[in-house]
CSV table of C-alpha atoms and ligand atoms in Angstrom, one decimal:
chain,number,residue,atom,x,y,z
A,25,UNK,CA,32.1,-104.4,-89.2
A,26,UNK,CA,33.2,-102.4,-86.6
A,27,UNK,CA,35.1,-99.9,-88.9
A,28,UNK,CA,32.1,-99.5,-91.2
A,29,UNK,CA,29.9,-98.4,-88.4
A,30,UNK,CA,32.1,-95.7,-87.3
A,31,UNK,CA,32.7,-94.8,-90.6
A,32,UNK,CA,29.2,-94.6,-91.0
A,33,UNK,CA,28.6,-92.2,-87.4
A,34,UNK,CA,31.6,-89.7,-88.8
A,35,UNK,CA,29.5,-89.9,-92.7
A,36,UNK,CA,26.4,-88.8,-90.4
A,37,UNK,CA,27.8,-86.6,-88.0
A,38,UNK,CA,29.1,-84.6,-91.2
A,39,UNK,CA,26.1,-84.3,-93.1
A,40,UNK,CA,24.7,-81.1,-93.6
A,41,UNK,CA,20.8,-81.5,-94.4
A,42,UNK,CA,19.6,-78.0,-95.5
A,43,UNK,CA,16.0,-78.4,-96.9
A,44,UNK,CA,12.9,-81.4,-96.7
A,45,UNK,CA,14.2,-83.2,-99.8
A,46,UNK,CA,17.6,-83.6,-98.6
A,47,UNK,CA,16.3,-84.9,-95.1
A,48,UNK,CA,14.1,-87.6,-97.0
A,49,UNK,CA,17.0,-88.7,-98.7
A,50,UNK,CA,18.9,-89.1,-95.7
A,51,UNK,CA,15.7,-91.1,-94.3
A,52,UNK,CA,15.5,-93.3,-97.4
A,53,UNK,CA,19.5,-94.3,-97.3
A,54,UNK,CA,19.7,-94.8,-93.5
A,55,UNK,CA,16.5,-95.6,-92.0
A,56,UNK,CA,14.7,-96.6,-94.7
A,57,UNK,CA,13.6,-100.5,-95.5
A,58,UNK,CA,16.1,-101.3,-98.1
A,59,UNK,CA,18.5,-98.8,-96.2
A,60,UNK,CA,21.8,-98.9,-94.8
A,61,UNK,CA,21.2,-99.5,-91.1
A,62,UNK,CA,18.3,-102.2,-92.1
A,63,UNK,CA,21.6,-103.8,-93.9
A,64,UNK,CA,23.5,-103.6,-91.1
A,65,UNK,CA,20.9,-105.5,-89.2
A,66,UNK,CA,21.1,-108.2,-91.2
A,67,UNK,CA,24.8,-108.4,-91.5
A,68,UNK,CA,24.3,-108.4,-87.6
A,69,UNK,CA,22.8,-111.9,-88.0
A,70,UNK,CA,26.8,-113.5,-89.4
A,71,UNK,CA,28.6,-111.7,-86.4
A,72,UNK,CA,29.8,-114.2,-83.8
A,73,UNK,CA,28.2,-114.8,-80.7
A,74,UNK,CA,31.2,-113.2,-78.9
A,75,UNK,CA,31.2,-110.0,-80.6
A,76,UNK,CA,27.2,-109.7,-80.8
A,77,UNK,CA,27.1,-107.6,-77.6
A,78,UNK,CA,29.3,-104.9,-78.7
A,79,UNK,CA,28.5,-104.7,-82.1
A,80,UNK,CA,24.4,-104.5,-81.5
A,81,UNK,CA,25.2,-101.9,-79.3
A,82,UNK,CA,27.2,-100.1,-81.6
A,83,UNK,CA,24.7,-100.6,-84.4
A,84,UNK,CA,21.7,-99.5,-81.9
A,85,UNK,CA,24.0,-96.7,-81.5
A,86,UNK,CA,24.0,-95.7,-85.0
A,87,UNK,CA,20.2,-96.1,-85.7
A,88,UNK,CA,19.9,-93.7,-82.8
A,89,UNK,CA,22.1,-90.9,-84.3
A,90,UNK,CA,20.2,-91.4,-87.7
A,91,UNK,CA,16.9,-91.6,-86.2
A,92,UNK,CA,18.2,-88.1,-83.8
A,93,UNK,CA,19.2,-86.2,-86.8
A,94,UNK,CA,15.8,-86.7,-88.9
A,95,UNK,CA,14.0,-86.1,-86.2
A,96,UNK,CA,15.5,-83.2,-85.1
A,97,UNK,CA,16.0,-81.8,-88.8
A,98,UNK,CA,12.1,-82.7,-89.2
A,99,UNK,CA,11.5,-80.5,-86.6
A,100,UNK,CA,13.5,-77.9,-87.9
A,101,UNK,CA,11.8,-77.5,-91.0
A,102,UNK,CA,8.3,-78.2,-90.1
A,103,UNK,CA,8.6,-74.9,-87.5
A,104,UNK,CA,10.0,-72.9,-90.3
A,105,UNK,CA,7.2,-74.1,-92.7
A,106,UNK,CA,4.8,-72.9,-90.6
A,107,UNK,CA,6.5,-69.3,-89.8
A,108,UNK,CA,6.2,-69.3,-93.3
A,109,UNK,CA,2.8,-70.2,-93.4
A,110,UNK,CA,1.9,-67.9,-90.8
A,111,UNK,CA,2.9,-64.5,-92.7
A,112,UNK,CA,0.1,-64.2,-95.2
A,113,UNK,CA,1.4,-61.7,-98.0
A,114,UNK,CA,-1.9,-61.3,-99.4
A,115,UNK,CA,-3.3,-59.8,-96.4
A,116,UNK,CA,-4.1,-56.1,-96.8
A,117,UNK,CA,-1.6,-53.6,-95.2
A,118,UNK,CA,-2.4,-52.6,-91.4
A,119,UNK,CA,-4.7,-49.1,-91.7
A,120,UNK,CA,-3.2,-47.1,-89.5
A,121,UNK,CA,-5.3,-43.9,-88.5
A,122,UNK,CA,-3.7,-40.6,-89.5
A,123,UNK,CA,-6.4,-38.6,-87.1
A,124,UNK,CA,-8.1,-35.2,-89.1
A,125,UNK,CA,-7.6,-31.6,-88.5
A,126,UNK,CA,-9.5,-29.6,-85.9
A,127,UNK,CA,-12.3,-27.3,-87.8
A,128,UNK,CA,-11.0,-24.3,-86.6
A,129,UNK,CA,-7.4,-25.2,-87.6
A,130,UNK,CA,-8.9,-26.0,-91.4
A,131,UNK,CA,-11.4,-23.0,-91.8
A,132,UNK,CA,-7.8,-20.8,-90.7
A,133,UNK,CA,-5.9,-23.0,-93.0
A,134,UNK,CA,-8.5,-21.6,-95.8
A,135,UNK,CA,-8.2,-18.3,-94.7
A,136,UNK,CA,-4.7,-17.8,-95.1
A,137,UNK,CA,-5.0,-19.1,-98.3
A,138,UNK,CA,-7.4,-17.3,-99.8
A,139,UNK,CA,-5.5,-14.1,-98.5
A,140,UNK,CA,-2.1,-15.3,-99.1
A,141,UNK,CA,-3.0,-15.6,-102.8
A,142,UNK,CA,-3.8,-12.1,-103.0
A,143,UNK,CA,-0.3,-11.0,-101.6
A,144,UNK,CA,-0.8,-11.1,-97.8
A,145,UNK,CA,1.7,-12.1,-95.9
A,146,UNK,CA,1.0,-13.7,-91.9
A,147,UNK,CA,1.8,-12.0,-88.7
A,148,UNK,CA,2.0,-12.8,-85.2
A,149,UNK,CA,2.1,-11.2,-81.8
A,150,UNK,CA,2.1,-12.4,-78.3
A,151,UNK,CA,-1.4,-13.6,-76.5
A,152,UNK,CA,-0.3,-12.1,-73.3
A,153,UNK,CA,-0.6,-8.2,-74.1
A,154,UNK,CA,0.1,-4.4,-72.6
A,155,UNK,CA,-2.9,-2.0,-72.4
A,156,UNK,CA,-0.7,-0.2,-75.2
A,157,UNK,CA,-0.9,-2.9,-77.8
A,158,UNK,CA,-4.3,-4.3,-77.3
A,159,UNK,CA,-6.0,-0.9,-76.3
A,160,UNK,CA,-4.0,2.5,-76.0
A,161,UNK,CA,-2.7,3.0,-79.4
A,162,UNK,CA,-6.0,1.4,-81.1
A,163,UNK,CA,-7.6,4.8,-79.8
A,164,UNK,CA,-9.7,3.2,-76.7
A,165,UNK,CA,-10.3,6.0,-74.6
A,166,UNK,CA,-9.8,5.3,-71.3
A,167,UNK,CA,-12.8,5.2,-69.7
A,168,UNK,CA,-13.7,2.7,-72.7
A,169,UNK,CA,-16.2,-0.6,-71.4
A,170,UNK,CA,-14.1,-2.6,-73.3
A,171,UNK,CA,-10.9,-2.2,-71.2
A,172,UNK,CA,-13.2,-3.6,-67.9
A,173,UNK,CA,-12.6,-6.0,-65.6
A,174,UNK,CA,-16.0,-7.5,-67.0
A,175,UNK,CA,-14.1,-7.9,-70.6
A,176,UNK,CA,-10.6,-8.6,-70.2
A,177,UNK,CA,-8.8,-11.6,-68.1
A,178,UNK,CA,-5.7,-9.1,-66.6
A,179,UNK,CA,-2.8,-10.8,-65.5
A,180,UNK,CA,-1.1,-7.9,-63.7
A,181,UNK,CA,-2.9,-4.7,-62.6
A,182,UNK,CA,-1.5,-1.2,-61.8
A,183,UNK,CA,1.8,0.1,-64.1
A,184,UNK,CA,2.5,-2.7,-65.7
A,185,UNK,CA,-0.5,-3.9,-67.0
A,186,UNK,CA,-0.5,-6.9,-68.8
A,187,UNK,CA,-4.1,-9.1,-70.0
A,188,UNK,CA,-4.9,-11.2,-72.1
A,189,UNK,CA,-5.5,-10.1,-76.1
A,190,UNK,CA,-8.9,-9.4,-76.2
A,191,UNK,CA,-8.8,-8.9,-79.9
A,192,UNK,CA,-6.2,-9.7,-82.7
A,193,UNK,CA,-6.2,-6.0,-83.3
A,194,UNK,CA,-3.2,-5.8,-81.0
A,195,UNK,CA,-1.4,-7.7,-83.7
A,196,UNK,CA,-1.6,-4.4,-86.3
A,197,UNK,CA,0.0,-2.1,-83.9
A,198,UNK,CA,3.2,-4.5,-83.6
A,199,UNK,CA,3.3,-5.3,-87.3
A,200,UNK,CA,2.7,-1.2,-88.4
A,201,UNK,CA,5.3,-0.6,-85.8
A,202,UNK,CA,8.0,-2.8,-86.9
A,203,UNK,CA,7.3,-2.7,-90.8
A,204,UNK,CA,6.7,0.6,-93.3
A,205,UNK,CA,3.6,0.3,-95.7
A,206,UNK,CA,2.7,-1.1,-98.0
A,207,UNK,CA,1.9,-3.0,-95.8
A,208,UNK,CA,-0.5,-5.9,-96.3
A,209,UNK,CA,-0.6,-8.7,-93.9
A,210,UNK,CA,-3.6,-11.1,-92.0
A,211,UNK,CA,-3.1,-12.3,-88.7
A,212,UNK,CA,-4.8,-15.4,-87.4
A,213,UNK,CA,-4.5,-16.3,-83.3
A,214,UNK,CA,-6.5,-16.8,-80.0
A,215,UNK,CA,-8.0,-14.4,-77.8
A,216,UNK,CA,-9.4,-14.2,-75.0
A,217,UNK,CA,-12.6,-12.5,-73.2
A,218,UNK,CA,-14.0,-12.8,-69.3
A,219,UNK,CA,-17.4,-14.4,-70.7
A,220,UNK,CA,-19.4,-16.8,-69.2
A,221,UNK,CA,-19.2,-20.1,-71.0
A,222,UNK,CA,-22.5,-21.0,-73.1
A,223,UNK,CA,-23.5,-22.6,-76.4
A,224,UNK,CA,-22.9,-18.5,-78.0
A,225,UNK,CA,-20.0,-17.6,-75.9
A,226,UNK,CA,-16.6,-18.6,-74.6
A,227,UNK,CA,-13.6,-17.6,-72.9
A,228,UNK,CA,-11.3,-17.9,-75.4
A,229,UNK,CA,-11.9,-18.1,-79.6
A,230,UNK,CA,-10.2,-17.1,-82.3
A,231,UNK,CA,-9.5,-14.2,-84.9
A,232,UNK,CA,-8.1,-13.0,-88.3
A,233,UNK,CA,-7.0,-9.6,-88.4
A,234,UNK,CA,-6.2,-8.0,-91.6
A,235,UNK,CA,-4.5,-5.1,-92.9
A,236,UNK,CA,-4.1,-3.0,-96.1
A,237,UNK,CA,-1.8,0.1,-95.0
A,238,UNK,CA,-0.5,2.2,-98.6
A,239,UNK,CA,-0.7,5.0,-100.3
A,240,UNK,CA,-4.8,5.9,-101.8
A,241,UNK,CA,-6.5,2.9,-100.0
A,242,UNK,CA,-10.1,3.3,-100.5
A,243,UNK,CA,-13.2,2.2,-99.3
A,244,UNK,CA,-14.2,1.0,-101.9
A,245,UNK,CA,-10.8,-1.6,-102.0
A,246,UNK,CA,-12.6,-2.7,-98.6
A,247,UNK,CA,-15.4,-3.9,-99.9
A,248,UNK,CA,-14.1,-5.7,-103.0
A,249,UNK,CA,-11.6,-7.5,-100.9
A,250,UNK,CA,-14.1,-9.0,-98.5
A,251,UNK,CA,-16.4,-9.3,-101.4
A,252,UNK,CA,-13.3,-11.3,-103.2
A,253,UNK,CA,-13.3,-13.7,-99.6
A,254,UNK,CA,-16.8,-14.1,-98.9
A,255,UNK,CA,-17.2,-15.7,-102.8
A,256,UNK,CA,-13.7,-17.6,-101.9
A,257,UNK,CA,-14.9,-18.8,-98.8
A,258,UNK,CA,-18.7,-19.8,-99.3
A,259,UNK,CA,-19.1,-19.9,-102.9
A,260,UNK,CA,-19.4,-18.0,-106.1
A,261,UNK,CA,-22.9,-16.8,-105.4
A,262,UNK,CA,-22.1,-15.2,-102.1
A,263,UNK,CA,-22.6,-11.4,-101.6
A,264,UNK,CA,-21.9,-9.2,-99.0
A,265,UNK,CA,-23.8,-6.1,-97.1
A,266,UNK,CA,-22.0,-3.4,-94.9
A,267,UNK,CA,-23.7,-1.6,-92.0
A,268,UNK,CA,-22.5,1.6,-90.6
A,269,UNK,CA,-20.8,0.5,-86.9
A,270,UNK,CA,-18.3,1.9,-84.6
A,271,UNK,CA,-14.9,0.8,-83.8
A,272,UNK,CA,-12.4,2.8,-81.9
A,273,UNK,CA,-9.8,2.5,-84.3
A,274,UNK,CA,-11.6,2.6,-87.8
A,275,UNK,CA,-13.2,5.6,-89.2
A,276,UNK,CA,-15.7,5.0,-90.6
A,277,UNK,CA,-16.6,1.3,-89.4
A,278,UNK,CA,-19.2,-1.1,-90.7
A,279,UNK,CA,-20.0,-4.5,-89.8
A,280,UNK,CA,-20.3,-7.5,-92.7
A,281,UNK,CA,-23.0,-9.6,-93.4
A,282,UNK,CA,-22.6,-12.2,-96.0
A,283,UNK,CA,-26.0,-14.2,-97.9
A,284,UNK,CA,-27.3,-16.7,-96.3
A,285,UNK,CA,-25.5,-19.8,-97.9
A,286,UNK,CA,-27.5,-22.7,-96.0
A,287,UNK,CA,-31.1,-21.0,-97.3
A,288,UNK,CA,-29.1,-19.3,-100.5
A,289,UNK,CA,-30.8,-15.8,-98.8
A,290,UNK,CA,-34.4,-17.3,-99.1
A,291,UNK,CA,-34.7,-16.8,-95.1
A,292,UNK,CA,-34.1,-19.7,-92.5
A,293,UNK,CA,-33.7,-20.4,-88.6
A,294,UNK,CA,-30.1,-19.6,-89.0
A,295,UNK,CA,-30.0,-16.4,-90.4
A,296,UNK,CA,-33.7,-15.6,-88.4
A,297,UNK,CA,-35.3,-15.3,-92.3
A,298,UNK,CA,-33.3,-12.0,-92.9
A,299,UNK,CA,-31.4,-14.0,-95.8
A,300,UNK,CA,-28.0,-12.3,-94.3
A,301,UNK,CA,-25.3,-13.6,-91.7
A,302,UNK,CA,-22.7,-11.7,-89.7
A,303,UNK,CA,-18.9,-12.3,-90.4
A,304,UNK,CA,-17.4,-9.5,-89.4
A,305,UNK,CA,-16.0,-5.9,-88.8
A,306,UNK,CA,-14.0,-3.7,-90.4
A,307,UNK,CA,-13.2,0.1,-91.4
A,308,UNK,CA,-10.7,2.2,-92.4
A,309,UNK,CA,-7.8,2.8,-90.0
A,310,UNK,CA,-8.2,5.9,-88.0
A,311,UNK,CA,-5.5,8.3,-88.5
A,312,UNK,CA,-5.1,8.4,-84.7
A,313,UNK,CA,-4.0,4.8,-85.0
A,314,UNK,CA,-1.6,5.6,-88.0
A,315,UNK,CA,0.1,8.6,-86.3
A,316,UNK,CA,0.6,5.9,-82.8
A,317,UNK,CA,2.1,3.9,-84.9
A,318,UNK,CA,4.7,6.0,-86.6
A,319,UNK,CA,3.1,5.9,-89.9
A,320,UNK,CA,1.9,9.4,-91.3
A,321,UNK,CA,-1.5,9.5,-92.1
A,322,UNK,CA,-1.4,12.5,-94.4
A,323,UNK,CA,0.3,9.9,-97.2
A,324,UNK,CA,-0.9,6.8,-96.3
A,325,UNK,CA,-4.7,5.4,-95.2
A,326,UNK,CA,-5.6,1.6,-95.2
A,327,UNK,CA,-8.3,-0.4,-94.2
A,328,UNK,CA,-8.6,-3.2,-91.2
A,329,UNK,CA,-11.3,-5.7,-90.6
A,330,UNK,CA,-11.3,-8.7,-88.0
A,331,UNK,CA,-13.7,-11.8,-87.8
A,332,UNK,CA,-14.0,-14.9,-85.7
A,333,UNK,CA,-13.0,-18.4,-87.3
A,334,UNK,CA,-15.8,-20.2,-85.0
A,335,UNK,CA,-18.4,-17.7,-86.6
A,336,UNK,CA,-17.1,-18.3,-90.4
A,337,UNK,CA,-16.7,-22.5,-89.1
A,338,UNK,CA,-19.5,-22.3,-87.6
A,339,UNK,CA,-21.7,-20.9,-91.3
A,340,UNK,CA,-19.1,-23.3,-93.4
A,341,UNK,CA,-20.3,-26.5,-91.2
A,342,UNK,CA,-23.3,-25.6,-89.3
A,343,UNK,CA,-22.1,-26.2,-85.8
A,344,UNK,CA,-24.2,-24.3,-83.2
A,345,UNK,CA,-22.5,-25.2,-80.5
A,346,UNK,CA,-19.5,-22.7,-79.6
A,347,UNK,CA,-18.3,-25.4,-77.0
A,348,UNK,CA,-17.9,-28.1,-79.2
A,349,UNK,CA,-14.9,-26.6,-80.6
A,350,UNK,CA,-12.9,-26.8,-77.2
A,351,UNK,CA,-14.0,-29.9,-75.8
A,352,UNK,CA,-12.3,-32.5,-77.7
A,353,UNK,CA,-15.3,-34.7,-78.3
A,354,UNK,CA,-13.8,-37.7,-80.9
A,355,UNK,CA,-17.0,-38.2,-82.4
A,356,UNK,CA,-17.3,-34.4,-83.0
A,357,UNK,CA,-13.4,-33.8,-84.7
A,358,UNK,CA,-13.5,-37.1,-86.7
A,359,UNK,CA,-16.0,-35.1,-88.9
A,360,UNK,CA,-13.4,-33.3,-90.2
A,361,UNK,CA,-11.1,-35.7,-91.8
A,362,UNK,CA,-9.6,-34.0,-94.9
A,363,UNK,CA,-6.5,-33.8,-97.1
A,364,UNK,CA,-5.0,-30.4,-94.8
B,430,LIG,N1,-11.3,-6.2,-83.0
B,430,LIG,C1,-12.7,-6.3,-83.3
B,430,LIG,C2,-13.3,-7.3,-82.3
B,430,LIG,O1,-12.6,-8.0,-81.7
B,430,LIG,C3,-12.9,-6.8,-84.7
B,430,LIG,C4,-12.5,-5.8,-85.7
B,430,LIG,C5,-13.5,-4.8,-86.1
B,430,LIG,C6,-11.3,-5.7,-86.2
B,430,LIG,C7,-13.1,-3.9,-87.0
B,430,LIG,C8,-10.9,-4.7,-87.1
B,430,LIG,C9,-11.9,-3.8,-87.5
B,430,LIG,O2,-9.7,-4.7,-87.6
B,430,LIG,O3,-11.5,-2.9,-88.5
B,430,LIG,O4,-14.5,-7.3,-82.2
C-alpha cells in the first residue's frame, strides 16, 4: 500500500491542470466519493494495526496534496475568470477630448486660404522691429503721431531703436526687399499698440497684410480682390464700399466697409443701422515706399491693404468683447470646436 500511495503523490505532483474542466476531473478521480483517495480509505480499514499509524498518515498526507492542488488551481482560475469578466469589450471606447482651435487662429486659418487660392504666398517678419521697417521706409514722416510714445511699446530708445510692430506693414518692406515683383504675398502676425485695455481695445491683436507688387496693378484689381474675400469670407451676398482715407504709405488710401451680414444691410445695433461694417484699409503703394525698397516705381505699382482678425472674428462670430480673445476663458474657446 505503501508503494501505491507514493506512486499516487509523484502521479499528482506531475499533473499539469490547465483549465476548470481538467481541475474537475482531477476532483472527481481523487477526492471525489467513488474516488481514489475515498478507496484508499477503505483499503485503510485491512491494514494491520501495526502499520495503521504510518500508513493513515501517509494517506492523510495524500488527501492533503490533492485537496492543496484543487484548491489552489480553483483559485487560480476563478481570479482569471473574473479579470476576464472585468474587461467589458462592449463598452464604448474612452472619449478622449481633442480641445478646438482658438477663433483667431481659425478666422487666420480662413484667411490664408482664401488668399492662398488666388496665388498668395505667406510671409513673415520679426514682432520686435527697427523705426526703419515698421515706420521709416513706409513714408512716416517723422514728426508722425503714430511713431509716439503714446502708440508704440519701444524696447530701446536713441540710435538703435527697436519697438514693438505696431502694424504688419513692416512685414512688406522685408518681403519687397528681399524678393523682386511679382510679388504677391499676405502676411498674418501680432502687433502691438500702447493702448489701454477695454472691451474695444487691447495691447496687442492681430493683422493680415497683403501685397500685390507687378507691372499695371490697378485700382480697380483692389477692389475686386477684396470684393473676391469679403464674398469668400461672409458669404455670396456680401458687398463692399470704399471711402477715401489716408495712409502714409498708400496713395490714394481708402478704408473698407463690408454689408452688414448679421442684419443683411437692413440696419442693426452692430453696424449702428448704417447697413455697413468696417474691415479694413488699403491703397495703392506709394511710390516713395517702392523706391525705399529697391523696387522702381516707374515699371511697377501694386496695391496693399491690412485688417485686423479680431474685427473680421469678431463680424464672423459676434464677439463684442476684444478681451475675450486673450483671456483663455474655457467656456468661451470650447465654442469653437471645428474640423481645423
Ligand atoms: N497698417 C494699417 C494699420 O495698422 C493698416 C493698413 C492700411 C495696411 C492700409 C495697409 C494699407 O497695407 O494699405 O492700421
Amino acid at each position: 500500500m505503501k508503494e501505491k500511495i507514493q506512486l499516487l503523490q509523484n502521479q499528482i505532483k506531475e499533473l499539469k491542470i490547465s483549465n476548470i474542466t481538467e481541475l474537475e476531473q482531477f476532483r472527481i478521480q481523487f477526492l471525489g466519493t467513488k474516488g481514489i483517495i475515498k478507496d484508499l480509505y477503505t483499503d485503510f480499514k485491512s491494514v494491520p494495526n501495526e502499520e495503521k499509524k504510518e500508513i493513515g498518515q501517509l494517506v492523510n498526507n495524500l488527501r492533503e496534496i490533492a485537496e492543496d492542488l484543487f484548491s489552489s488551481h480553483k483559485e487560480l482560475f476563478e481570479s482569471a475568470e473574473n479579470e476576464g469578466a472585468k474587461i467589458d469589450f462592449s463598452r464604448p471606447g474612452e472619449v478622449f477630448s481633442i480641445g478646438s482651435h482658438h477663433p483667431i487662429s481659425l478666422v487666420r486659418a480662413e484667411i490664408i486660404d482664401v488668399f492662398s487660392k488666388i496665388g498668395y504666398a505667406v510671409s513673415d517678419g520679426p514682432e520686435i522691429e527697427d523705426d526703419w521697417h515698421n515706420f521709416s521706409a513706409l513714408n512716416f514722416p517723422p514728426e508722425h503721431p503714430a511713431r509716439d510714445m503714446q502708440d508704440t511699446f519701444f524696447i530701446e530708445k536713441g540710435e538703435n531703436e527697436m519697438a514693438l510692430r505696431t502694424h504688419t506693414s513692416s512685414v512688406q518692406v522685408r518681403v519687397m526687399e528681399n524678393q523682386k515683383p511679382p510679388i504677391r504675398t499676405i502676411s498674418p502676425g501680432r502687433v502691438y499698440r500702447n493702448e489701454a485695455i477695454s472691451a474695444r481695445a487691447h495691447c496687442f491683436f492681430h493683422q493680415v497684410e497683403g501685397l500685390y507688387i507687378d507691372k499695371d496693378v490697378s485700382f480697380a484689381d483692389l477692389k475686386q480682390t477684396l470684393l473676391h474675400f469679403a464674398k469668400e469670407i461672409f458669404g455670396e451676398k456680401a458687398q463692399i464700399r470704399l471711402r477715401p482715407s489716408y495712409f502714409p504709405f498708400t496713395e490714394p488710401s481708402a478704408e473698407v466697409d463690408v454689408s452688414c451680414s448679421i442684419c443683411n444691410a437692413k440696419g442693426c445695433n452692430v453696424c449702428k443701422n448704417t447697413g455697413w461694417l468696417e474691415i479694413l484699409g488699403c491703397g495703392m503703394v506709394d511710390p516713395n515706399v517702392l523706391e525705399a525698397c529697391g523696387i522702381d516705381s516707374t515699371i511697377y505699382s501694386g496695391f496693399a491693404f491690412g485688417m485686423g482678425i479680431e474685427r473680421i472674428t469678431q463680424l464672423k462670430y459676434k464677439v463684442n468683447d476684444l478681451r475675450l480673445y486673450s483671456e483663455n476663458d474655457i467656456r468661451f474657446i470650447n465654442q469653437f470646436k471645428s474640423s481645423l
